[in-house]
Short mmCIF file of C-alpha atoms in Angstrom, two decimals:
data_model
loop_
_atom_site.label_atom_id
_atom_site.label_comp_id
_atom_site.label_asym_id
_atom_site.label_seq_id
_atom_site.Cartn_x
_atom_site.Cartn_y
_atom_site.Cartn_z
CA MET A 4 -37.31 37.86 -12.82
CA LYS A 5 -37.87 40.68 -15.30
CA LYS A 6 -34.41 41.65 -15.07
CA LEU A 7 -33.16 38.02 -15.41
CA THR A 8 -35.31 37.66 -18.58
CA ALA A 9 -34.08 40.76 -20.10
CA ILE A 10 -30.48 39.88 -19.58
CA LEU A 11 -30.99 36.41 -21.00
CA THR A 12 -33.02 37.70 -23.94
CA ALA A 13 -29.87 40.01 -24.93
CA ALA A 14 -27.78 36.95 -24.43
CA MET A 15 -29.73 35.24 -26.85
CA LEU A 16 -29.80 38.13 -29.48
CA MET A 17 -25.97 38.15 -29.35
CA PHE A 18 -25.77 34.53 -30.11
CA THR A 19 -28.51 34.77 -32.95
CA VAL A 20 -26.31 37.66 -34.59
CA SER A 21 -23.34 35.83 -34.12
CA ALA A 22 -24.98 32.64 -35.77
CA CYS A 23 -26.35 34.55 -38.72
CA SER A 24 -22.92 36.14 -39.54
CA GLY A 25 -21.13 32.78 -39.49
CA GLU A 26 -21.99 28.99 -39.78
CA SER A 27 -24.90 27.72 -38.38
CA ALA A 28 -25.32 24.72 -35.96
CA SER A 29 -26.74 22.64 -38.58
CA THR A 30 -24.03 23.35 -41.21
CA SER A 31 -21.24 23.45 -39.05
CA ASP A 32 -18.45 20.64 -39.51
CA SER A 33 -19.40 18.07 -36.95
CA LYS A 34 -16.04 16.44 -36.88
CA LYS A 35 -13.97 19.58 -36.39
CA GLY A 36 -14.10 22.70 -34.01
CA THR A 37 -13.19 24.14 -30.85
CA ILE A 38 -15.35 23.29 -27.73
CA LYS A 39 -15.53 26.03 -25.13
CA LEU A 40 -16.25 24.34 -21.95
CA VAL A 41 -16.49 25.26 -18.06
CA LEU A 42 -16.13 22.61 -15.50
CA LYS A 43 -15.90 23.06 -11.76
CA ASP A 44 -12.51 22.46 -10.14
CA GLU A 45 -10.90 22.42 -13.53
CA ASP A 46 -8.24 25.36 -14.08
CA PRO A 47 -6.93 25.70 -17.49
CA SER A 48 -3.59 26.69 -16.05
CA ASN A 49 -3.44 23.72 -13.91
CA PRO A 50 -0.68 21.16 -15.47
CA ALA A 51 -2.74 18.16 -14.75
CA THR A 52 -5.92 19.92 -16.32
CA LYS A 53 -3.85 20.62 -19.42
CA LYS A 54 -2.31 17.24 -19.89
CA TYR A 55 -5.88 15.56 -19.33
CA PHE A 56 -7.33 17.60 -22.31
CA SER A 57 -4.57 17.24 -24.42
CA ASN A 58 -4.39 13.60 -24.02
CA LEU A 59 -8.31 13.72 -24.74
CA GLU A 60 -7.81 15.77 -27.99
CA LYS A 61 -5.15 13.22 -29.39
CA ALA A 62 -7.41 10.20 -28.43
CA LEU A 63 -10.40 11.90 -30.11
CA LYS A 64 -8.41 12.28 -33.52
CA LYS A 65 -6.89 8.90 -33.27
CA ASP A 66 -9.91 6.92 -32.18
CA GLU A 67 -13.04 8.96 -33.83
CA LYS A 68 -11.29 11.30 -36.23
CA LEU A 69 -12.69 14.31 -34.36
CA ASP A 70 -10.43 17.21 -34.65
CA VAL A 71 -11.46 18.86 -31.47
CA LYS A 72 -9.72 21.64 -29.52
CA PHE A 73 -10.62 22.25 -25.94
CA GLU A 74 -11.00 25.92 -24.52
CA LEU A 75 -11.49 25.67 -20.87
CA VAL A 76 -13.14 28.80 -18.95
CA GLN A 77 -11.16 30.19 -16.03
CA MET A 78 -13.69 30.49 -13.20
CA PRO A 79 -13.04 33.01 -10.41
CA GLN A 80 -13.06 31.64 -6.79
CA GLY A 81 -16.14 31.77 -4.69
CA ASN A 82 -19.57 30.03 -5.18
CA TYR A 83 -19.54 28.29 -8.50
CA ALA A 84 -23.11 28.33 -9.17
CA GLU A 85 -23.11 32.10 -8.68
CA LYS A 86 -19.99 32.95 -10.82
CA LEU A 87 -21.25 30.74 -13.39
CA ASN A 88 -24.49 32.36 -13.62
CA LEU A 89 -22.72 35.87 -13.87
CA LEU A 90 -20.53 34.43 -16.81
CA LEU A 91 -23.85 33.19 -18.63
CA PHE A 92 -25.95 36.38 -17.91
CA SER A 93 -22.99 38.43 -19.68
CA GLY A 94 -23.59 36.27 -22.64
CA ASP A 95 -20.42 34.62 -22.78
CA ILE A 96 -21.92 30.85 -22.84
CA PRO A 97 -19.67 28.14 -23.41
CA ASP A 98 -20.56 25.29 -25.73
CA MET A 99 -20.27 22.69 -22.71
CA ILE A 100 -21.37 23.60 -19.30
CA TYR A 101 -21.02 21.94 -16.04
CA PHE A 102 -24.03 23.12 -13.60
CA GLN A 103 -24.12 22.54 -9.84
CA GLY A 104 -27.09 24.54 -9.14
CA GLY A 105 -28.68 27.59 -11.22
CA ASP A 106 -29.42 25.40 -14.24
CA GLN A 107 -33.19 25.44 -14.40
CA GLN A 108 -33.56 29.32 -14.88
CA ILE A 109 -31.21 29.00 -17.53
CA ALA A 110 -32.96 26.11 -19.20
CA GLU A 111 -36.30 27.95 -18.92
CA GLN A 112 -34.94 30.70 -21.25
CA ASP A 113 -34.34 27.91 -23.84
CA LEU A 114 -30.68 28.54 -23.78
CA LEU A 115 -29.87 24.55 -23.02
CA GLU A 116 -30.37 21.96 -25.42
CA ASP A 117 -32.64 19.11 -25.24
CA LEU A 118 -30.37 16.10 -25.04
CA THR A 119 -33.08 13.34 -25.27
CA PRO A 120 -32.46 13.02 -29.28
CA TYR A 121 -28.87 12.88 -28.79
CA VAL A 122 -28.85 9.99 -26.08
CA GLU A 123 -31.30 8.15 -28.34
CA LYS A 124 -29.04 8.07 -31.04
CA SER A 125 -25.72 7.61 -29.12
CA LYS A 126 -23.22 4.81 -29.77
CA HIS A 127 -22.31 4.42 -26.06
CA LEU A 128 -23.70 6.93 -23.70
CA LYS A 129 -27.46 5.41 -23.47
CA SER A 130 -25.83 2.00 -22.51
CA ILE A 131 -24.12 3.26 -19.46
CA MET A 132 -26.97 5.09 -17.85
CA GLU A 133 -28.64 3.76 -14.82
CA PRO A 134 -32.67 3.75 -14.27
CA TYR A 135 -32.20 6.86 -12.23
CA ASN A 136 -30.36 8.57 -15.03
CA GLU A 137 -33.19 7.53 -17.34
CA LYS A 138 -35.95 8.96 -15.20
CA ARG A 139 -34.15 12.07 -14.58
CA LEU A 140 -33.51 12.64 -18.26
CA LYS A 141 -37.17 11.94 -19.12
CA ASN A 142 -38.12 14.64 -16.56
CA TYR A 143 -35.61 17.34 -17.02
CA PRO A 144 -33.79 16.64 -20.38
CA TYR A 145 -30.99 19.15 -20.17
CA LEU A 146 -28.39 17.82 -17.82
CA LEU A 147 -26.33 14.54 -17.95
CA TRP A 148 -24.38 13.06 -14.99
CA ILE A 149 -23.34 9.42 -15.10
CA LYS A 150 -21.89 8.83 -11.93
CA PRO A 151 -22.80 6.31 -9.11
CA LEU A 152 -25.52 7.10 -6.64
CA ASP A 153 -24.32 10.18 -4.65
CA LEU A 154 -25.77 8.97 -1.29
CA LYS A 155 -23.27 9.71 1.56
CA THR A 156 -22.05 6.81 3.86
CA PRO A 157 -20.35 7.04 7.38
CA VAL A 158 -16.77 5.84 7.95
CA ILE A 159 -14.68 5.41 10.88
CA ARG A 160 -11.03 4.20 11.07
CA SER A 161 -10.82 0.13 11.45
CA ASP A 162 -8.23 0.14 14.48
CA TRP A 163 -10.60 2.22 16.35
CA PHE A 164 -13.71 0.43 15.38
CA ASN A 165 -12.22 -3.02 16.29
CA GLN A 166 -11.49 -1.73 19.87
CA LEU A 167 -14.98 -0.77 20.84
CA SER A 168 -17.13 -3.14 22.68
CA SER A 169 -20.10 -1.44 21.19
CA SER A 170 -19.33 -1.97 17.49
CA LYS A 171 -20.63 -5.65 17.24
CA THR A 172 -23.92 -4.52 18.79
CA LEU A 173 -24.05 -1.60 16.33
CA MET A 174 -23.33 -3.67 13.35
CA ALA A 175 -26.11 -6.23 14.32
CA ASP A 176 -28.73 -3.63 14.99
CA PRO A 177 -27.95 -0.18 13.89
CA SER A 178 -30.75 1.59 15.93
CA PRO A 179 -30.49 5.42 16.77
CA GLU A 180 -30.20 4.40 20.35
CA ASN A 181 -27.20 1.80 19.38
CA TYR A 182 -25.50 4.58 17.39
CA LYS A 183 -25.72 6.82 20.12
CA ALA A 184 -24.16 4.25 22.69
CA PHE A 185 -21.45 3.63 20.06
CA PHE A 186 -20.75 7.34 19.75
CA LYS A 187 -20.62 7.59 23.52
CA GLU A 188 -18.02 4.82 23.95
CA LEU A 189 -15.95 6.32 21.22
CA THR A 190 -15.57 9.58 22.95
CA GLU A 191 -15.08 8.15 26.62
CA LYS A 192 -12.57 5.31 25.37
CA ALA A 193 -9.09 6.18 24.14
CA PRO A 194 -9.02 3.55 21.03
CA GLY A 195 -5.36 3.66 20.16
CA GLY A 196 -4.05 5.80 22.58
CA GLY A 197 -6.11 8.79 21.23
CA LYS A 198 -9.26 10.36 22.31
CA PRO A 199 -11.67 12.17 19.72
CA LYS A 200 -12.96 15.33 20.80
CA TYR A 201 -16.20 14.39 19.43
CA ALA A 202 -17.84 11.20 17.83
CA ILE A 203 -19.09 12.77 14.53
CA THR A 204 -18.65 16.02 12.65
CA ALA A 205 -20.26 17.46 9.83
CA ALA A 206 -19.68 20.39 7.52
CA GLY A 207 -21.84 23.39 7.72
CA ASP A 208 -25.27 21.72 8.46
CA ILE A 209 -26.85 18.44 9.33
CA THR A 210 -27.29 17.03 5.59
CA GLU A 211 -24.60 14.76 6.15
CA ILE A 212 -25.87 13.51 9.37
CA ASP A 213 -29.15 13.04 8.10
CA SER A 214 -27.82 10.56 5.59
CA ILE A 215 -27.40 8.15 8.53
CA PHE A 216 -30.52 8.76 10.69
CA ASN A 217 -33.34 10.25 8.46
CA MET A 218 -34.78 7.00 7.57
CA ALA A 219 -34.83 5.61 10.95
CA PHE A 220 -36.98 8.40 11.80
CA GLY A 221 -39.33 7.60 8.93
CA ILE A 222 -38.25 10.36 6.83
CA ASN A 223 -38.03 8.09 3.76
CA GLN A 224 -38.97 10.85 1.17
CA THR A 225 -39.06 14.56 0.84
CA TRP A 226 -42.81 14.60 1.04
CA LEU A 227 -44.55 12.18 3.70
CA LYS A 228 -48.23 10.85 2.89
CA LYS A 229 -50.39 11.62 5.63
CA SER A 230 -53.45 9.66 6.69
CA ASP A 231 -55.86 11.65 4.60
CA GLY A 232 -53.82 11.09 1.70
CA THR A 233 -52.32 14.45 1.11
CA TYR A 234 -48.42 15.25 1.45
CA GLU A 235 -46.72 17.34 3.95
CA TYR A 236 -42.96 18.58 3.91
CA ALA A 237 -40.83 16.00 5.85
CA LYS A 238 -39.05 18.75 7.46
CA VAL A 239 -42.30 20.18 9.23
CA SER A 240 -43.30 16.79 10.44
CA GLU A 241 -43.51 15.13 13.69
CA LYS A 242 -40.87 12.59 12.40
CA GLU A 243 -38.66 15.57 11.72
CA LYS A 244 -39.32 16.99 15.31
CA ALA A 245 -38.14 13.72 16.87
CA LYS A 246 -35.07 13.57 14.72
CA LEU A 247 -34.00 16.96 15.94
CA GLN A 248 -34.64 16.14 19.40
CA PHE A 249 -32.03 13.13 19.25
CA TYR A 250 -29.59 15.38 17.44
CA SER A 251 -29.86 18.04 20.25
CA GLU A 252 -29.09 15.25 22.71
CA LEU A 253 -26.13 14.28 20.67
CA TYR A 254 -25.08 17.89 20.83
CA LYS A 255 -25.74 18.34 24.46
CA GLU A 256 -23.73 15.32 25.58
CA GLY A 257 -20.79 16.31 23.48
CA LEU A 258 -21.03 13.58 20.85
CA LEU A 259 -21.70 16.10 17.94
CA ASP A 260 -18.90 18.49 16.98
CA GLN A 261 -19.62 21.67 18.74
CA GLN A 262 -18.70 23.68 15.57
CA PHE A 263 -20.57 21.50 13.12
CA ALA A 264 -22.63 24.64 11.89
CA THR A 265 -19.42 26.47 10.90
CA LYS A 266 -17.24 23.78 9.86
CA GLN A 267 -15.97 23.60 6.51
CA TRP A 268 -15.31 20.42 4.19
CA ASP A 269 -11.64 20.83 4.51
CA THR A 270 -11.55 21.28 8.29
CA LYS A 271 -13.92 18.61 8.62
CA GLU A 272 -11.79 16.08 6.81
CA LYS A 273 -8.51 17.21 8.68
CA ALA A 274 -10.22 16.71 12.01
CA PHE A 275 -11.02 13.16 10.85
CA TYR A 276 -7.49 12.41 9.79
CA ASP A 277 -6.01 14.11 13.01
CA GLY A 278 -8.17 12.01 15.15
CA GLU A 279 -10.35 14.84 16.44
CA ALA A 280 -13.28 13.08 15.14
CA GLY A 281 -14.28 9.67 15.05
CA VAL A 282 -17.06 9.48 12.20
CA ILE A 283 -17.46 11.65 9.20
CA THR A 284 -19.59 10.79 5.98
CA GLY A 285 -18.51 11.00 2.34
CA THR A 286 -19.94 10.16 -0.86
CA ASN A 287 -19.88 6.60 -1.56
CA GLY A 288 -17.14 5.23 -3.86
CA LYS A 289 -14.57 7.46 -4.84
CA VAL A 290 -14.77 9.92 -2.10
CA ILE A 291 -14.67 7.20 0.54
CA ASP A 292 -11.68 5.83 -1.57
CA ILE A 293 -9.68 9.14 -1.17
CA TYR A 294 -10.44 9.20 2.34
CA ASN A 295 -9.49 5.82 2.73
CA GLY A 296 -6.16 6.65 0.97
CA LYS A 297 -5.29 9.89 2.96
CA MET A 298 -6.22 8.22 6.26
CA THR A 299 -3.97 5.32 5.87
CA GLN A 300 -1.19 7.58 4.57
CA VAL A 301 -1.37 9.47 7.79
CA ASN A 302 -2.20 6.71 10.39
CA GLY A 303 -0.95 3.41 8.43
CA LYS A 304 -2.58 0.35 7.17
CA GLU A 305 -4.44 -0.54 10.24
CA ALA A 306 -6.42 2.69 10.01
CA GLU A 307 -8.04 1.53 6.93
CA LEU A 308 -11.67 2.57 7.21
CA THR A 309 -14.69 0.58 8.25
CA VAL A 310 -18.27 1.65 6.61
CA LEU A 311 -20.96 2.00 8.81
CA PRO A 312 -24.49 0.99 8.05
CA PRO A 313 -27.56 3.56 8.01
CA ALA A 314 -29.54 3.83 11.21
CA LYS A 315 -32.45 1.27 11.32
CA GLY A 316 -35.86 2.38 12.59
CA GLU A 317 -38.99 2.79 10.78
CA PHE A 318 -37.05 2.57 7.29
CA GLN A 319 -33.09 2.00 6.84
CA GLY A 320 -31.00 3.65 4.12
CA TYR A 321 -28.66 6.39 3.34
CA GLY A 322 -31.68 8.49 1.99
CA PRO A 323 -34.03 8.27 -1.04
CA THR A 324 -32.63 9.03 -4.45
CA ASP A 325 -34.01 12.16 -6.35
CA ILE A 326 -35.34 11.33 -9.79
CA SER A 327 -36.89 14.61 -10.50
CA LYS A 328 -33.78 16.00 -12.29
CA GLU A 329 -29.93 15.69 -12.02
CA SER A 330 -29.00 18.08 -9.41
CA ARG A 331 -25.82 18.69 -11.14
CA GLY A 332 -24.40 17.71 -14.62
CA ILE A 333 -23.09 18.57 -17.87
CA ALA A 334 -25.25 20.58 -20.48
CA ILE A 335 -24.91 21.77 -23.92
CA SER A 336 -25.70 25.48 -25.00
CA SER A 337 -28.63 25.41 -27.54
CA GLN A 338 -26.96 28.37 -29.06
CA SER A 339 -23.63 26.34 -29.87
CA LYS A 340 -22.37 26.04 -33.46
CA ASN A 341 -20.88 22.84 -32.13
CA LYS A 342 -23.73 20.89 -30.67
CA ASP A 343 -23.31 17.77 -32.46
CA LEU A 344 -19.52 17.67 -31.82
CA ALA A 345 -19.94 18.52 -28.34
CA PHE A 346 -22.15 15.58 -27.83
CA LYS A 347 -19.76 13.22 -29.84
CA VAL A 348 -17.00 14.10 -27.13
CA LEU A 349 -19.75 13.16 -24.05
CA ASP A 350 -20.55 10.02 -25.99
CA TYR A 351 -16.87 9.19 -26.58
CA MET A 352 -16.32 9.61 -22.88
CA ALA A 353 -18.69 6.61 -22.46
CA SER A 354 -16.94 4.31 -24.86
CA PRO A 355 -14.28 1.87 -23.39
CA ARG A 356 -11.22 4.10 -24.91
CA GLY A 357 -12.84 7.21 -23.42
CA GLN A 358 -13.29 5.64 -19.96
CA MET A 359 -9.72 4.50 -19.90
CA ILE A 360 -8.65 8.17 -20.13
CA ASP A 361 -11.24 9.38 -17.90
CA ARG A 362 -11.06 6.73 -14.80
CA ILE A 363 -7.43 5.70 -14.42
CA GLY A 364 -5.52 8.74 -14.83
CA PHE A 365 -1.86 9.15 -16.58
CA GLU A 366 0.42 6.40 -17.25
CA GLY A 367 3.54 6.43 -14.88
CA GLU A 368 1.71 8.66 -12.23
CA HIS A 369 -1.61 7.17 -11.62
CA TYR A 370 -0.81 3.81 -13.20
CA LYS A 371 1.96 1.67 -14.70
CA LEU A 372 1.92 -1.31 -16.79
CA SER A 373 3.38 -4.56 -14.79
CA GLY A 374 3.20 -7.30 -17.40
CA ASP A 375 -0.06 -7.67 -19.11
CA GLU A 376 -1.56 -5.85 -16.01
CA ILE A 377 -2.41 -2.44 -14.86
CA GLU A 378 -1.26 -1.52 -11.44
CA LEU A 379 -2.79 1.51 -9.95
CA THR A 380 -0.58 3.73 -7.82
CA GLU A 381 -0.86 5.51 -4.36
CA LYS A 382 -1.58 8.90 -6.28
CA TYR A 383 -4.11 7.26 -7.94
CA TYR A 384 -6.01 6.49 -4.95
CA SER A 385 -5.21 9.79 -3.19
CA GLU A 386 -5.83 12.27 -6.08
CA TRP A 387 -7.60 11.01 -9.34
CA TYR A 388 -11.14 11.48 -10.05
CA ALA A 389 -13.20 10.99 -13.54
CA ARG A 390 -13.93 14.46 -15.24
CA PHE A 391 -17.01 12.99 -16.97
CA TRP A 392 -18.88 9.80 -16.43
CA GLU A 393 -18.18 6.99 -13.88
CA PRO A 394 -20.67 3.86 -14.73
CA ALA A 395 -20.64 1.22 -12.36
CA GLU A 396 -19.55 -1.57 -14.87
CA PHE A 397 -16.02 -0.54 -16.23
CA GLU A 398 -13.58 -3.03 -17.92
CA THR A 399 -10.07 -1.99 -18.39
CA GLU A 400 -8.35 -2.83 -21.58
CA LYS A 401 -5.98 -4.80 -19.45
CA PRO A 402 -6.61 -6.71 -16.03
CA LEU A 403 -6.33 -4.78 -13.21
CA LYS A 404 -3.60 -5.88 -10.85
CA THR A 405 -4.97 -3.51 -8.17
CA PRO A 406 -8.53 -2.69 -7.71
CA LEU A 407 -10.02 0.36 -9.14
CA LEU A 408 -11.70 1.16 -5.77
CA SER A 409 -10.13 0.24 -2.27
CA LYS A 410 -12.17 -2.17 -0.10
CA PRO A 411 -13.92 0.31 1.92
CA ALA A 412 -14.80 2.30 -1.13
CA GLU A 413 -16.26 -0.73 -3.03
CA GLN A 414 -18.39 -1.63 0.20
CA SER A 415 -19.76 1.83 0.45
CA ALA A 416 -20.81 1.74 -3.10
CA GLN A 417 -22.36 -1.48 -2.60
CA LEU A 418 -24.25 -0.57 0.12
CA ALA A 419 -25.42 2.52 -1.51
CA ARG A 420 -27.04 0.21 -4.27
CA ASP A 421 -28.46 -2.24 -1.79
CA TYR A 422 -30.30 0.52 -0.11
CA TYR A 423 -31.52 2.31 -3.05
CA SER A 424 -34.89 3.76 -2.81
CA GLU A 425 -36.52 6.84 -4.83
CA ASP A 426 -37.59 10.10 -3.74
CA ASN A 427 -40.73 11.85 -4.70
CA LYS A 428 -39.29 15.36 -4.81
CA VAL A 429 -41.27 17.64 -7.21
CA MET A 430 -39.30 20.00 -9.62
CA LEU A 431 -40.71 23.53 -8.76
CA THR A 432 -40.96 26.39 -11.03
CA GLU A 433 -38.55 29.40 -10.76
CA GLU A 434 -41.02 31.43 -8.64
CA ALA A 435 -41.60 28.79 -6.22
CA SER A 436 -37.92 27.98 -6.08
CA ALA A 437 -37.18 31.37 -4.71
CA LYS A 438 -39.64 30.84 -2.09
CA TRP A 439 -38.37 27.21 -1.40
CA ASP A 440 -34.96 28.69 -0.62
CA ALA A 441 -36.33 31.21 1.81
CA THR A 442 -37.94 28.40 3.46
CA GLU A 443 -34.83 26.24 3.63
CA ASN A 444 -33.02 28.92 5.31
CA LEU A 445 -35.63 29.39 7.76
CA TYR A 446 -35.38 25.39 8.49
CA LYS A 447 -31.62 25.43 8.71
CA GLU A 448 -31.47 28.35 11.15
CA PHE A 449 -34.13 26.68 13.47
CA SER A 450 -32.65 23.23 13.36
CA THR A 451 -29.37 24.58 13.94
CA ASP A 452 -30.77 26.70 17.16
CA VAL A 453 -32.82 23.75 18.39
CA ILE A 454 -29.49 21.20 18.11
CA THR A 455 -27.30 23.77 19.94
CA GLY A 456 -29.81 24.72 22.79
CA LYS A 457 -30.67 28.13 21.49
CA ARG A 458 -34.24 27.15 21.04
CA PRO A 459 -36.31 24.63 22.77
CA ILE A 460 -37.90 21.61 20.67
CA SER A 461 -41.22 22.97 21.90
CA ASP A 462 -41.09 25.81 19.40
CA PHE A 463 -41.26 23.14 16.64
CA GLU A 464 -44.92 24.00 15.90
CA GLN A 465 -44.13 27.67 15.76
CA PHE A 466 -41.32 27.17 13.27
CA ALA A 467 -43.85 24.96 11.37
CA LYS A 468 -46.27 27.93 11.05
CA GLU A 469 -43.52 30.48 10.05
CA TRP A 470 -42.52 27.92 7.54
CA GLU A 471 -45.97 27.98 6.00
CA GLU A 472 -45.98 31.80 6.04
CA ALA A 473 -42.75 32.06 4.30
CA GLY A 474 -44.12 30.23 1.25
CA GLY A 475 -44.07 26.76 2.68
CA ALA A 476 -48.20 26.61 2.32
CA GLU A 477 -48.15 27.73 -1.18
CA ILE A 478 -45.41 25.08 -2.12
CA THR A 479 -47.43 22.58 -0.18
CA LYS A 480 -50.59 23.21 -2.47
CA TYR A 481 -48.56 23.02 -5.64
CA VAL A 482 -46.67 19.62 -4.86
CA ASN A 483 -49.90 18.22 -3.79
CA GLY A 484 -51.57 19.25 -7.21
CA LYS A 485 -48.54 17.74 -8.95
CA MET A 486 -49.10 14.36 -6.93
CA LYS A 487 -52.31 13.77 -8.06
#
């Protein structure tokens, strides 16, 4: 902690000297300047990235009279959050920063701008925020991420789904037991002449599978209220124990991918397209849209995806929505000389013109004009994504001849909205967060060992004790204090 503080203090001094030797943030031209930014998955040498930001520069100048030049930071391969923190600790802090973890320790050093007053004065951005965005900003005013709910929904190719006799039962009553029966028929039957090796796969751990089953087992929030009025962490509760027992049965019977713990996201998706896995989960909306586009490209129109419901039990849903803070998003450096200009860019991206640039891609590639209508291409469905905002309500300048999302993608987004519920997750201090990471690693190791049969479920109470000793007891005490 002391080392981190020293590094960040040095970075702040560097910026202070820089600011004193040149223009201050308050006196800089808010309509002209270079915005240095870092965005995950945006390589400045990529032709599509170059074209996107070139188009955006022209649009900002034409529509808003903003003379902006974008300078993208080249990020090395590897863990994005770790590589970003190395960049920031070196004192090289861009004006606009996309975080996917690791932001809290930067914010605690006063290196991120409070965006609340900017949003309040915005022309467009405040009008596209959902209630959960507003609550997150109030709790943690440093990140913005105006996207649909990021809940994951399970999908299966429709030609397989329609051939299974258990499909109707599952849709009518998606209990964990009926899900298991559905998975069993899927692996035993040969729908479409193929036979998946396993019913469901996941990438690296059980988080994706939890989106189907957690709430059915009564795990509807991060902290569960006990009969005495205090709260316990869901992952050390009896409800979690019952869920892990269920997962271990799926694994033992060959329904859950035997390599789920080491699977990567790309090999998970390949297994789905190749027919090795029957069901995978993906973030509702655009990710399901991409899955659907690739699946139909590989296996034909009849393989269009069917979205499966969340399992139903004590509760039903794809998981609660965290409102403590944005888990990822765009921040503005408090040391930037172009804070106002940077926010004007973010605000423009929420405008109708900004949304046209961000949402439908390049004319001639991702869409074409067909008379007075906009026709989206296959390339749009298989590869395009919004770099900035993606509000639920979006009206194009001309009517869409083809829908923005495929039917399965829109259905997944609607189901995520239908099952919306709020989490009670508490934002931890930096010191507590380090202990939290240790306890989460302990849980991941134990849950994987139970599911794969390396440890019996009877060890659950021992695990819960180890979790408390590793910092869980201290965190629980802190959370209960915050809950009052």
